[in-house]
Amino acid sequence: MDASRASPIKAAYVPIFMKGTSGFLSLLSILLLAAPVSFSHAEFARVGYINSASSAWENYTQLFDHTYTHIITTFLIPDGTGAIDPYDAAKPVVVEEGDNPFGIVLINRAQAQGSKVLVSIGGSTVSYKVYTDIASDPNAKANFIANVIDFVSTYDYDGVDANFEGWGGGKKAADRDIVDQLILDLAQNVKDACPGALFTVTLAPLYYLPASPSATVVNSDLIDMAHHMSYDFMSQKYPPNGPFRMPGSVLWLAWDEGTVERSVWGAFSYLYAKGYNLSKITGGIPFYLTDHSSWDSVRNDTDWSLVSLHASYLEKQHPADSRWVNDPEAIEAKIAEYKKIGLSGVMEWQVGKEGTTGDLSQALYDAATKQDPLVMPLTINFMPPLADCPGSYRRDSGGAYGLRGDYGWQSH
């Protein structure tokens, strides 16, 4: 990859949603009669997460040539008093330059090539109660906001990613509402203290989507992007990382919010029906297999170009076992679908899973910057969430993962 290449700019992908033939014909008539349409230009976001403790990042050239528009380092770990520790719970990091493999020198190196570098707060190891405790105590809240701003300023970050992942654990809608306000207050203070700072949030995997930051938060002018973990179906017993389409399948959602198609497409259908602005959301892709082994560990197991891409999963199955893989072809296919939906970009977890080779990052860059013609009219027929299952079906009580994957259903 050429470190001097210019940032590619593409026409923004403008989704037009409609239901039924009459909507299609009406829109077509308007387009034929209207003046030529002009589209604003925006770069399709390419968001790469890294675990800042896990590698000697100076060897990862894909982080320093604008392959990624945004790099997010993980994690700042908060506690209920508003204090934050600058390390991932599993891999301590000393943040002084020379000890931290992604410190201020590398942050500035990535920024020099046009990438924005954000720091992420939270992750899956932090209980949601930490955030409700912070939000409910004015002193803890003020301490938390001040500590975040100080860290961002000290290490020259471009912004903050609120990765408040505590989706389960008895979380209620009222808890989500309290933390929604904490997110907005944090975003406002970060932007006031650090002019030009970015602020992003993460959305939950499919089952827990109702527990995500609300549409009010995501659609707010304070939020620049929301990253949807659309690949993660909260189960390693359902072999693929999550089917892209699975017509006829059903998944019960948390908080008894009904059912959706058990697929990535079903997740975006839900978000659209709930009023989320999809043009602010990135769709996820994992750089690991379903057993969480890395792409780097299986790259040379076979000639992946000869393995067929599954039409529903948009992934490939390892020829020797049941694990599923995202190779360069799978990445291209998923990004093409994300563009059709009208998302703002793609996010991946994580750059380190491909090693320093950078082939998956290159595939992500190529697919995201591909100059596809905009075909009008664009028809993405999202349907509302599926109706309740027929009376012959009930919630699956077959175990933690269910007989149809997590939180599925079965006939009786």
mmCIF file of C-alpha atoms in Angstrom:
data_model
loop_
_atom_site.group_PDB
_atom_site.id
_atom_site.type_symbol
_atom_site.label_atom_id
_atom_site.label_comp_id
_atom_site.label_asym_id
_atom_site.label_seq_id
_atom_site.Cartn_x
_atom_site.Cartn_y
_atom_site.Cartn_z
ATOM 1 C CA MET A 1 0.000 0.000 0.000
ATOM 2 C CA ASP A 2 1.256 3.451 -0.958
ATOM 3 C CA ALA A 3 1.580 5.803 2.015
ATOM 4 C CA SER A 4 1.354 8.791 -0.302
ATOM 5 C CA ARG A 5 -1.919 7.910 -1.993
ATOM 6 C CA ALA A 6 -4.617 10.538 -1.935
ATOM 7 C CA SER A 7 -7.771 10.060 0.091
ATOM 8 C CA PRO A 8 -10.452 8.647 -2.227
ATOM 9 C CA ILE A 9 -13.731 10.563 -2.319
ATOM 10 C CA LYS A 10 -16.975 9.030 -3.508
ATOM 11 C CA ALA A 11 -20.517 10.178 -3.988
ATOM 12 C CA ALA A 12 -22.571 9.639 -0.878
ATOM 13 C CA TYR A 13 -24.828 6.618 -1.135
ATOM 14 C CA VAL A 14 -28.377 7.913 -0.741
ATOM 15 C CA PRO A 15 -30.917 5.318 0.412
ATOM 16 C CA ILE A 16 -34.512 5.644 -0.768
ATOM 17 C CA PHE A 17 -36.936 3.497 1.173
ATOM 18 C CA MET A 18 -40.338 2.535 -0.141
ATOM 19 C CA LYS A 19 -42.820 -0.253 0.121
ATOM 20 C CA GLY A 20 -44.823 -1.659 -2.740
ATOM 21 C CA THR A 21 -45.060 -1.092 -6.491
ATOM 22 C CA SER A 22 -47.007 2.153 -6.197
ATOM 23 C CA GLY A 23 -44.201 3.720 -4.172
ATOM 24 C CA PHE A 24 -41.706 2.646 -6.792
ATOM 25 C CA LEU A 25 -43.725 4.120 -9.658
ATOM 26 C CA SER A 26 -44.414 7.352 -7.805
ATOM 27 C CA LEU A 27 -40.736 7.839 -7.053
ATOM 28 C CA LEU A 28 -39.780 6.959 -10.614
ATOM 29 C CA SER A 29 -42.250 9.549 -11.936
ATOM 30 C CA ILE A 30 -40.789 12.202 -9.644
ATOM 31 C CA LEU A 31 -37.260 11.365 -10.747
ATOM 32 C CA LEU A 32 -38.172 11.548 -14.430
ATOM 33 C CA LEU A 33 -39.859 14.916 -14.023
ATOM 34 C CA ALA A 34 -37.477 16.514 -11.559
ATOM 35 C CA ALA A 35 -34.350 18.493 -12.281
ATOM 36 C CA PRO A 36 -31.053 16.595 -12.180
ATOM 37 C CA VAL A 37 -30.154 15.456 -8.702
ATOM 38 C CA SER A 38 -26.859 16.531 -7.138
ATOM 39 C CA PHE A 39 -25.265 14.482 -4.368
ATOM 40 C CA SER A 40 -22.980 15.681 -1.615
ATOM 41 C CA HIS A 41 -19.570 14.050 -1.482
ATOM 42 C CA ALA A 42 -18.491 12.142 1.581
ATOM 43 C CA GLU A 43 -15.912 9.462 2.158
ATOM 44 C CA PHE A 44 -17.285 6.009 3.006
ATOM 45 C CA ALA A 45 -15.884 5.577 6.517
ATOM 46 C CA ARG A 46 -13.354 2.827 7.165
ATOM 47 C CA VAL A 47 -13.130 2.282 10.921
ATOM 48 C CA GLY A 48 -10.474 -0.006 12.369
ATOM 49 C CA TYR A 49 -10.414 -0.999 16.024
ATOM 50 C CA ILE A 50 -7.117 -1.993 17.609
ATOM 51 C CA ASN A 51 -6.318 -3.348 21.046
ATOM 52 C CA SER A 52 -3.602 -0.853 21.822
ATOM 53 C CA ALA A 53 -1.863 -3.287 24.176
ATOM 54 C CA SER A 54 -1.579 -6.276 21.907
ATOM 55 C CA SER A 55 1.059 -5.538 19.246
ATOM 56 C CA ALA A 56 4.024 -3.450 18.185
ATOM 57 C CA TRP A 57 1.829 -1.250 16.042
ATOM 58 C CA GLU A 58 4.651 0.584 14.290
ATOM 59 C CA ASN A 59 4.951 -2.559 12.115
ATOM 60 C CA TYR A 60 1.353 -2.312 10.880
ATOM 61 C CA THR A 61 1.752 -0.114 7.816
ATOM 62 C CA GLN A 62 -2.001 -0.277 7.119
ATOM 63 C CA LEU A 63 -2.498 2.083 10.072
ATOM 64 C CA PHE A 64 -0.303 4.798 8.605
ATOM 65 C CA ASP A 65 -1.360 5.217 4.961
ATOM 66 C CA HIS A 66 -5.036 6.259 5.303
ATOM 67 C CA THR A 67 -6.294 2.742 4.716
ATOM 68 C CA TYR A 68 -8.545 3.634 7.666
ATOM 69 C CA THR A 69 -10.353 6.943 7.928
ATOM 70 C CA HIS A 70 -10.749 6.282 11.663
ATOM 71 C CA ILE A 71 -8.635 4.231 14.071
ATOM 72 C CA ILE A 72 -10.105 3.444 17.494
ATOM 73 C CA THR A 73 -7.837 2.279 20.309
ATOM 74 C CA THR A 74 -9.247 0.231 23.193
ATOM 75 C CA PHE A 75 -10.047 0.540 26.098
ATOM 76 C CA LEU A 76 -10.325 3.113 28.846
ATOM 77 C CA ILE A 77 -11.899 1.271 31.799
ATOM 78 C CA PRO A 78 -14.134 3.418 34.044
ATOM 79 C CA ASP A 79 -15.384 2.704 37.547
ATOM 80 C CA GLY A 80 -18.442 3.987 39.392
ATOM 81 C CA THR A 81 -16.570 6.979 40.834
ATOM 82 C CA GLY A 82 -15.742 8.336 37.403
ATOM 83 C CA ALA A 83 -12.101 7.287 37.533
ATOM 84 C CA ILE A 84 -10.656 5.726 34.384
ATOM 85 C CA ASP A 85 -7.782 3.296 33.915
ATOM 86 C CA PRO A 86 -6.000 3.404 30.542
ATOM 87 C CA TYR A 87 -5.770 -0.301 29.910
ATOM 88 C CA ASP A 88 -7.686 -3.254 28.609
ATOM 89 C CA ALA A 89 -8.600 -5.453 31.574
ATOM 90 C CA ALA A 90 -6.762 -8.431 30.105
ATOM 91 C CA LYS A 91 -3.625 -6.632 28.905
ATOM 92 C CA PRO A 92 -2.345 -3.758 31.087
ATOM 93 C CA VAL A 93 -0.813 -0.834 29.272
ATOM 94 C CA VAL A 94 1.429 1.882 30.643
ATOM 95 C CA VAL A 95 0.437 4.972 28.707
ATOM 96 C CA GLU A 96 3.769 6.825 28.727
ATOM 97 C CA GLU A 97 5.365 6.970 25.299
ATOM 98 C CA GLY A 98 7.867 4.171 24.822
ATOM 99 C CA ASP A 99 5.817 1.742 26.907
ATOM 100 C CA ASN A 100 2.494 1.970 25.108
ATOM 101 C CA PRO A 101 2.846 0.472 21.615
ATOM 102 C CA PHE A 102 0.238 2.947 20.286
ATOM 103 C CA GLY A 103 1.152 6.159 22.064
ATOM 104 C CA ILE A 104 1.229 9.758 20.956
ATOM 105 C CA VAL A 105 4.030 9.312 18.390
ATOM 106 C CA LEU A 106 2.037 6.691 16.472
ATOM 107 C CA ILE A 107 -1.203 8.606 16.958
ATOM 108 C CA ASN A 108 0.393 11.626 15.298
ATOM 109 C CA ARG A 109 1.896 9.435 12.565
ATOM 110 C CA ALA A 110 -1.577 8.119 11.644
ATOM 111 C CA GLN A 111 -3.058 11.610 11.832
ATOM 112 C CA ALA A 112 -0.401 12.918 9.468
ATOM 113 C CA GLN A 113 -1.818 10.614 6.778
ATOM 114 C CA GLY A 114 -5.369 11.891 7.328
ATOM 115 C CA SER A 115 -6.747 9.294 9.761
ATOM 116 C CA LYS A 116 -8.706 10.333 12.833
ATOM 117 C CA VAL A 117 -7.646 8.487 15.995
ATOM 118 C CA LEU A 118 -10.203 8.007 18.759
ATOM 119 C CA VAL A 119 -9.984 6.340 22.150
ATOM 120 C CA SER A 120 -12.731 3.919 23.186
ATOM 121 C CA ILE A 121 -14.239 3.789 26.673
ATOM 122 C CA GLY A 122 -15.714 0.612 28.122
ATOM 123 C CA GLY A 123 -15.817 -2.671 26.264
ATOM 124 C CA SER A 124 -17.373 -5.970 27.229
ATOM 125 C CA THR A 125 -15.593 -6.267 30.590
ATOM 126 C CA VAL A 126 -17.355 -3.253 32.152
ATOM 127 C CA SER A 127 -20.695 -3.767 33.900
ATOM 128 C CA TYR A 128 -23.479 -1.459 32.783
ATOM 129 C CA LYS A 129 -24.003 -0.590 36.442
ATOM 130 C CA VAL A 130 -20.771 1.405 36.268
ATOM 131 C CA TYR A 131 -22.422 3.776 33.808
ATOM 132 C CA THR A 132 -25.669 4.078 35.750
ATOM 133 C CA ASP A 133 -23.655 4.749 38.918
ATOM 134 C CA ILE A 134 -21.702 7.492 37.156
ATOM 135 C CA ALA A 135 -24.832 8.993 35.624
ATOM 136 C CA SER A 136 -26.689 9.012 38.967
ATOM 137 C CA ASP A 137 -23.943 10.773 40.984
ATOM 138 C CA PRO A 138 -23.177 14.386 39.976
ATOM 139 C CA ASN A 139 -19.679 14.210 41.453
ATOM 140 C CA ALA A 140 -18.854 10.932 39.705
ATOM 141 C CA LYS A 141 -20.250 12.287 36.444
ATOM 142 C CA ALA A 142 -18.176 15.463 36.637
ATOM 143 C CA ASN A 143 -15.095 13.408 37.512
ATOM 144 C CA PHE A 144 -15.703 11.016 34.619
ATOM 145 C CA ILE A 145 -16.126 13.781 32.057
ATOM 146 C CA ALA A 146 -13.043 15.636 33.304
ATOM 147 C CA ASN A 147 -10.914 12.477 33.217
ATOM 148 C CA VAL A 148 -11.961 11.617 29.674
ATOM 149 C CA ILE A 149 -11.242 15.126 28.422
ATOM 150 C CA ASP A 150 -7.859 15.132 30.150
ATOM 151 C CA PHE A 151 -6.884 11.815 28.540
ATOM 152 C CA VAL A 152 -7.988 12.909 25.074
ATOM 153 C CA SER A 153 -6.067 16.176 25.397
ATOM 154 C CA THR A 154 -2.927 14.612 26.867
ATOM 155 C CA TYR A 155 -2.508 12.016 24.124
ATOM 156 C CA ASP A 156 -3.739 14.179 21.250
ATOM 157 C CA TYR A 157 -6.714 12.012 20.289
ATOM 158 C CA ASP A 158 -9.257 13.240 17.751
ATOM 159 C CA GLY A 159 -12.217 12.098 19.797
ATOM 160 C CA VAL A 160 -14.002 9.458 21.834
ATOM 161 C CA ASP A 161 -15.895 6.232 21.165
ATOM 162 C CA ALA A 162 -18.448 5.349 23.861
ATOM 163 C CA ASN A 163 -18.382 1.551 23.785
ATOM 164 C CA PHE A 164 -20.837 0.926 26.620
ATOM 165 C CA GLU A 165 -21.397 -2.760 25.908
ATOM 166 C CA GLY A 166 -23.126 -3.979 29.058
ATOM 167 C CA TRP A 167 -26.163 -5.121 27.131
ATOM 168 C CA GLY A 168 -27.339 -7.883 29.496
ATOM 169 C CA GLY A 169 -27.211 -8.300 33.268
ATOM 170 C CA GLY A 170 -30.781 -7.273 33.982
ATOM 171 C CA LYS A 171 -30.457 -3.927 32.215
ATOM 172 C CA LYS A 172 -33.780 -2.116 31.879
ATOM 173 C CA ALA A 173 -35.025 0.532 29.480
ATOM 174 C CA ALA A 174 -34.886 3.076 32.314
ATOM 175 C CA ASP A 175 -31.174 2.324 32.755
ATOM 176 C CA ARG A 176 -30.604 2.841 29.057
ATOM 177 C CA ASP A 177 -32.369 6.198 29.209
ATOM 178 C CA ILE A 178 -30.173 7.366 32.116
ATOM 179 C CA VAL A 179 -27.002 6.365 30.296
ATOM 180 C CA ASP A 180 -28.255 7.897 27.032
ATOM 181 C CA GLN A 181 -28.151 11.261 28.788
ATOM 182 C CA LEU A 182 -24.665 10.526 30.131
ATOM 183 C CA ILE A 183 -23.495 9.840 26.576
ATOM 184 C CA LEU A 184 -24.941 13.099 25.283
ATOM 185 C CA ASP A 185 -23.500 15.106 28.195
ATOM 186 C CA LEU A 186 -20.071 13.516 27.684
ATOM 187 C CA ALA A 187 -20.215 14.202 23.940
ATOM 188 C CA GLN A 188 -21.185 17.847 24.515
ATOM 189 C CA ASN A 189 -18.383 18.424 27.009
ATOM 190 C CA VAL A 190 -15.759 16.696 24.848
ATOM 191 C CA LYS A 191 -16.727 18.803 21.858
ATOM 192 C CA ASP A 192 -16.792 22.011 23.918
ATOM 193 C CA ALA A 193 -13.357 21.326 25.435
ATOM 194 C CA CYS A 194 -11.742 19.961 22.267
ATOM 195 C CA PRO A 195 -13.011 21.870 19.209
ATOM 196 C CA GLY A 196 -13.367 19.590 16.227
ATOM 197 C CA ALA A 197 -13.427 16.427 18.354
ATOM 198 C CA LEU A 198 -15.440 13.456 17.083
ATOM 199 C CA PHE A 199 -17.768 11.353 19.194
ATOM 200 C CA THR A 200 -19.047 7.907 18.238
ATOM 201 C CA VAL A 201 -21.091 5.208 19.969
ATOM 202 C CA THR A 202 -21.500 1.454 19.548
ATOM 203 C CA LEU A 203 -24.722 -0.468 18.974
ATOM 204 C CA ALA A 204 -25.432 -3.954 20.257
ATOM 205 C CA PRO A 205 -25.527 -7.269 18.411
ATOM 206 C CA LEU A 206 -28.900 -8.408 17.138
ATOM 207 C CA TYR A 207 -30.647 -9.849 20.217
ATOM 208 C CA TYR A 208 -29.668 -6.891 22.410
ATOM 209 C CA LEU A 209 -30.424 -4.169 19.850
ATOM 210 C CA PRO A 210 -33.191 -2.640 22.014
ATOM 211 C CA ALA A 211 -30.564 -2.072 24.737
ATOM 212 C CA SER A 212 -28.374 0.023 22.413
ATOM 213 C CA PRO A 213 -28.134 3.805 22.616
ATOM 214 C CA SER A 214 -31.473 5.054 21.344
ATOM 215 C CA ALA A 215 -32.274 6.629 17.997
ATOM 216 C CA THR A 216 -32.476 9.967 19.815
ATOM 217 C CA VAL A 217 -28.800 9.609 20.761
ATOM 218 C CA VAL A 218 -27.572 8.319 17.405
ATOM 219 C CA ASN A 219 -29.496 10.928 15.427
ATOM 220 C CA SER A 220 -28.248 13.768 17.643
ATOM 221 C CA ASP A 221 -25.888 16.322 16.119
ATOM 222 C CA LEU A 222 -23.481 15.458 18.957
ATOM 223 C CA ILE A 223 -22.917 11.954 17.570
ATOM 224 C CA ASP A 224 -20.773 11.660 14.454
ATOM 225 C CA MET A 225 -21.193 7.915 13.863
ATOM 226 C CA ALA A 226 -22.593 4.771 15.463
ATOM 227 C CA HIS A 227 -20.857 1.427 14.966
ATOM 228 C CA HIS A 228 -23.155 -1.573 14.747
ATOM 229 C CA MET A 229 -21.693 -4.940 15.745
ATOM 230 C CA SER A 230 -23.847 -6.545 13.104
ATOM 231 C CA TYR A 231 -21.545 -9.539 12.704
ATOM 232 C CA ASP A 232 -21.777 -10.664 16.335
ATOM 233 C CA PHE A 233 -24.699 -12.921 17.162
ATOM 234 C CA MET A 234 -23.619 -13.582 20.760
ATOM 235 C CA SER A 235 -23.039 -17.269 20.135
ATOM 236 C CA GLN A 236 -20.198 -19.497 19.067
ATOM 237 C CA LYS A 237 -22.549 -22.454 18.675
ATOM 238 C CA TYR A 238 -24.197 -21.014 15.585
ATOM 239 C CA PRO A 239 -21.289 -21.534 13.198
ATOM 240 C CA PRO A 240 -21.198 -18.437 10.963
ATOM 241 C CA ASN A 241 -20.579 -15.040 12.536
ATOM 242 C CA GLY A 242 -24.139 -14.217 11.568
ATOM 243 C CA PRO A 243 -26.077 -14.751 8.315
ATOM 244 C CA PHE A 244 -26.460 -11.666 6.182
ATOM 245 C CA ARG A 245 -29.907 -12.829 5.064
ATOM 246 C CA MET A 246 -32.013 -15.675 6.412
ATOM 247 C CA PRO A 247 -35.578 -15.219 5.104
ATOM 248 C CA GLY A 248 -38.115 -17.059 7.248
ATOM 249 C CA SER A 249 -35.883 -17.222 10.326
ATOM 250 C CA VAL A 250 -37.031 -15.500 13.496
ATOM 251 C CA LEU A 251 -35.235 -14.058 16.488
ATOM 252 C CA TRP A 252 -36.949 -12.814 19.644
ATOM 253 C CA LEU A 253 -35.512 -9.492 20.743
ATOM 254 C CA ALA A 254 -34.631 -8.391 24.268
ATOM 255 C CA TRP A 255 -37.200 -6.558 26.358
ATOM 256 C CA ASP A 256 -40.028 -8.419 24.554
ATOM 257 C CA GLU A 257 -39.788 -6.100 21.557
ATOM 258 C CA GLY A 258 -41.097 -8.746 19.191
ATOM 259 C CA THR A 259 -39.197 -10.563 16.476
ATOM 260 C CA VAL A 260 -37.030 -9.844 13.454
ATOM 261 C CA GLU A 261 -35.375 -11.911 10.775
ATOM 262 C CA ARG A 262 -32.365 -13.577 12.383
ATOM 263 C CA SER A 263 -29.783 -11.905 10.189
ATOM 264 C CA VAL A 264 -27.644 -8.808 9.744
ATOM 265 C CA TRP A 265 -30.306 -7.522 7.374
ATOM 266 C CA GLY A 266 -32.907 -8.097 10.098
ATOM 267 C CA ALA A 267 -30.876 -5.934 12.480
ATOM 268 C CA PHE A 268 -30.795 -3.009 10.064
ATOM 269 C CA SER A 269 -34.475 -3.535 9.338
ATOM 270 C CA TYR A 270 -35.130 -3.106 13.065
ATOM 271 C CA LEU A 271 -32.976 0.019 13.296
ATOM 272 C CA TYR A 272 -34.713 1.554 10.291
ATOM 273 C CA ALA A 273 -38.150 0.814 11.740
ATOM 274 C CA LYS A 274 -37.102 2.461 15.020
ATOM 275 C CA GLY A 275 -36.110 5.657 13.259
ATOM 276 C CA TYR A 276 -32.325 5.392 13.358
ATOM 277 C CA ASN A 277 -30.536 7.428 10.713
ATOM 278 C CA LEU A 278 -28.768 4.628 8.858
ATOM 279 C CA SER A 279 -26.510 7.096 7.059
ATOM 280 C CA LYS A 280 -24.727 7.647 10.400
ATOM 281 C CA ILE A 281 -24.161 3.937 11.103
ATOM 282 C CA THR A 282 -21.232 1.712 10.136
ATOM 283 C CA GLY A 283 -21.700 -2.026 9.608
ATOM 284 C CA GLY A 284 -19.340 -4.477 11.252
ATOM 285 C CA ILE A 285 -16.999 -7.134 9.883
ATOM 286 C CA PRO A 286 -14.835 -9.444 12.029
ATOM 287 C CA PHE A 287 -11.220 -10.209 11.191
ATOM 288 C CA TYR A 288 -11.521 -13.438 13.183
ATOM 289 C CA LEU A 289 -13.227 -16.840 12.925
ATOM 290 C CA THR A 290 -16.214 -17.940 14.982
ATOM 291 C CA ASP A 291 -13.948 -19.560 17.583
ATOM 292 C CA HIS A 292 -12.141 -16.195 17.783
ATOM 293 C CA SER A 293 -8.957 -17.531 16.223
ATOM 294 C CA SER A 294 -7.393 -14.965 13.922
ATOM 295 C CA TRP A 295 -7.430 -14.722 10.137
ATOM 296 C CA ASP A 296 -3.651 -14.590 10.426
ATOM 297 C CA SER A 297 -3.694 -18.159 11.777
ATOM 298 C CA VAL A 298 -5.679 -19.661 8.845
ATOM 299 C CA ARG A 299 -4.610 -17.500 5.906
ATOM 300 C CA ASN A 300 -2.345 -20.235 4.534
ATOM 301 C CA ASP A 301 -4.534 -23.231 5.392
ATOM 302 C CA THR A 302 -5.938 -23.391 1.878
ATOM 303 C CA ASP A 303 -6.376 -21.393 -1.300
ATOM 304 C CA TRP A 304 -9.351 -19.368 -0.096
ATOM 305 C CA SER A 305 -10.017 -18.021 -3.575
ATOM 306 C CA LEU A 306 -11.176 -21.542 -4.510
ATOM 307 C CA VAL A 307 -13.619 -21.796 -1.572
ATOM 308 C CA SER A 308 -17.144 -20.692 -2.452
ATOM 309 C CA LEU A 309 -18.691 -17.738 -0.676
ATOM 310 C CA HIS A 310 -21.928 -18.777 1.061
ATOM 311 C CA ALA A 311 -24.790 -16.816 -0.490
ATOM 312 C CA SER A 312 -26.652 -16.274 2.802
ATOM 313 C CA TYR A 313 -23.771 -15.881 5.234
ATOM 314 C CA LEU A 314 -21.362 -14.012 2.917
ATOM 315 C CA GLU A 315 -18.577 -15.983 4.619
ATOM 316 C CA LYS A 316 -16.541 -19.077 3.789
ATOM 317 C CA GLN A 317 -16.301 -22.324 5.709
ATOM 318 C CA HIS A 318 -12.910 -23.651 6.682
ATOM 319 C CA PRO A 319 -12.311 -26.783 4.561
ATOM 320 C CA ALA A 320 -11.084 -28.858 7.521
ATOM 321 C CA ASP A 321 -13.569 -27.921 10.277
ATOM 322 C CA SER A 322 -16.771 -26.003 11.001
ATOM 323 C CA ARG A 323 -15.246 -22.563 11.521
ATOM 324 C CA TRP A 324 -16.305 -19.727 9.250
ATOM 325 C CA VAL A 325 -13.947 -17.198 7.718
ATOM 326 C CA ASN A 326 -14.080 -13.661 6.365
ATOM 327 C CA ASP A 327 -11.507 -13.539 3.600
ATOM 328 C CA PRO A 328 -10.981 -10.657 1.132
ATOM 329 C CA GLU A 329 -13.866 -11.844 -1.077
ATOM 330 C CA ALA A 330 -16.253 -11.986 1.892
ATOM 331 C CA ILE A 331 -15.234 -8.498 2.954
ATOM 332 C CA GLU A 332 -15.907 -7.131 -0.525
ATOM 333 C CA ALA A 333 -19.358 -8.766 -0.589
ATOM 334 C CA LYS A 334 -20.374 -7.440 2.834
ATOM 335 C CA ILE A 335 -19.234 -3.906 2.109
ATOM 336 C CA ALA A 336 -21.178 -3.949 -1.170
ATOM 337 C CA GLU A 337 -24.309 -4.817 0.823
ATOM 338 C CA TYR A 338 -23.610 -2.106 3.413
ATOM 339 C CA LYS A 339 -23.374 0.419 0.615
ATOM 340 C CA LYS A 340 -26.740 -0.714 -0.763
ATOM 341 C CA ILE A 341 -28.342 -0.198 2.644
ATOM 342 C CA GLY A 342 -26.969 3.341 2.705
ATOM 343 C CA LEU A 343 -24.657 3.068 5.714
ATOM 344 C CA SER A 344 -21.960 5.628 6.468
ATOM 345 C CA GLY A 345 -19.175 3.069 6.337
ATOM 346 C CA VAL A 346 -17.710 -0.153 7.673
ATOM 347 C CA MET A 347 -16.055 -0.968 11.001
ATOM 348 C CA GLU A 348 -13.965 -3.993 11.844
ATOM 349 C CA TRP A 349 -12.658 -5.757 14.925
ATOM 350 C CA GLN A 350 -9.756 -5.839 14.880
ATOM 351 C CA VAL A 351 -6.714 -4.918 12.751
ATOM 352 C CA GLY A 352 -4.436 -7.124 14.853
ATOM 353 C CA LYS A 353 -6.276 -10.304 13.826
ATOM 354 C CA GLU A 354 -4.778 -10.092 10.307
ATOM 355 C CA GLY A 355 -1.221 -9.528 11.478
ATOM 356 C CA THR A 356 1.106 -7.154 9.682
ATOM 357 C CA THR A 357 0.316 -8.629 6.249
ATOM 358 C CA GLY A 358 -2.585 -6.240 5.852
ATOM 359 C CA ASP A 359 -4.503 -8.220 3.225
ATOM 360 C CA LEU A 360 -7.898 -7.848 4.908
ATOM 361 C CA SER A 361 -7.318 -4.148 5.462
ATOM 362 C CA GLN A 362 -6.411 -3.817 1.778
ATOM 363 C CA ALA A 363 -9.598 -5.671 0.784
ATOM 364 C CA LEU A 364 -11.633 -3.386 3.049
ATOM 365 C CA TYR A 365 -10.012 -0.301 1.531
ATOM 366 C CA ASP A 366 -10.540 -1.502 -2.042
ATOM 367 C CA ALA A 367 -14.216 -2.364 -1.485
ATOM 368 C CA ALA A 368 -15.001 0.793 0.473
ATOM 369 C CA THR A 369 -13.420 3.106 -2.107
ATOM 370 C CA LYS A 370 -14.717 1.302 -5.181
ATOM 371 C CA GLN A 371 -16.435 3.786 -7.444
ATOM 372 C CA ASP A 372 -19.718 1.966 -7.991
ATOM 373 C CA PRO A 373 -22.214 3.817 -10.185
ATOM 374 C CA LEU A 374 -25.269 5.093 -8.304
ATOM 375 C CA VAL A 375 -28.274 3.417 -9.904
ATOM 376 C CA MET A 376 -31.546 5.296 -9.592
ATOM 377 C CA PRO A 377 -34.082 4.678 -8.362
ATOM 378 C CA LEU A 378 -32.529 2.742 -5.496
ATOM 379 C CA THR A 379 -34.918 0.247 -3.925
ATOM 380 C CA ILE A 380 -34.165 -1.094 -0.466
ATOM 381 C CA ASN A 381 -37.410 -2.611 0.734
ATOM 382 C CA PHE A 382 -36.918 -2.819 4.477
ATOM 383 C CA MET A 383 -39.951 -4.345 6.122
ATOM 384 C CA PRO A 384 -41.144 -3.648 9.664
ATOM 385 C CA PRO A 385 -40.172 -6.222 12.344
ATOM 386 C CA LEU A 386 -41.818 -9.574 11.744
ATOM 387 C CA ALA A 387 -45.144 -10.293 13.389
ATOM 388 C CA ASP A 388 -45.204 -12.689 16.340
ATOM 389 C CA CYS A 389 -44.632 -16.316 15.487
ATOM 390 C CA PRO A 390 -47.671 -18.496 14.800
ATOM 391 C CA GLY A 391 -49.323 -20.172 17.760
ATOM 392 C CA SER A 392 -47.478 -23.399 16.972
ATOM 393 C CA TYR A 393 -44.190 -21.756 18.032
ATOM 394 C CA ARG A 394 -42.913 -20.687 21.413
ATOM 395 C CA ARG A 395 -39.780 -19.278 22.939
ATOM 396 C CA ASP A 396 -36.938 -21.739 22.829
ATOM 397 C CA SER A 397 -36.064 -23.061 26.301
ATOM 398 C CA GLY A 398 -33.501 -25.518 24.989
ATOM 399 C CA GLY A 399 -30.583 -23.967 26.850
ATOM 400 C CA ALA A 400 -28.467 -20.850 26.951
ATOM 401 C CA TYR A 401 -28.119 -20.735 23.193
ATOM 402 C CA GLY A 402 -31.383 -22.362 22.206
ATOM 403 C CA LEU A 403 -31.969 -25.015 19.621
ATOM 404 C CA ARG A 404 -31.957 -22.435 16.827
ATOM 405 C CA GLY A 405 -29.040 -20.353 18.046
ATOM 406 C CA ASP A 406 -29.313 -17.745 20.811
ATOM 407 C CA TYR A 407 -32.796 -16.783 21.900
ATOM 408 C CA GLY A 408 -34.444 -18.593 19.013
ATOM 409 C CA TRP A 409 -37.700 -20.482 18.716
ATOM 410 C CA GLN A 410 -38.872 -23.972 18.155
ATOM 411 C CA SER A 411 -42.041 -25.752 17.119
ATOM 412 C CA HIS A 412 -44.116 -27.616 19.714
#
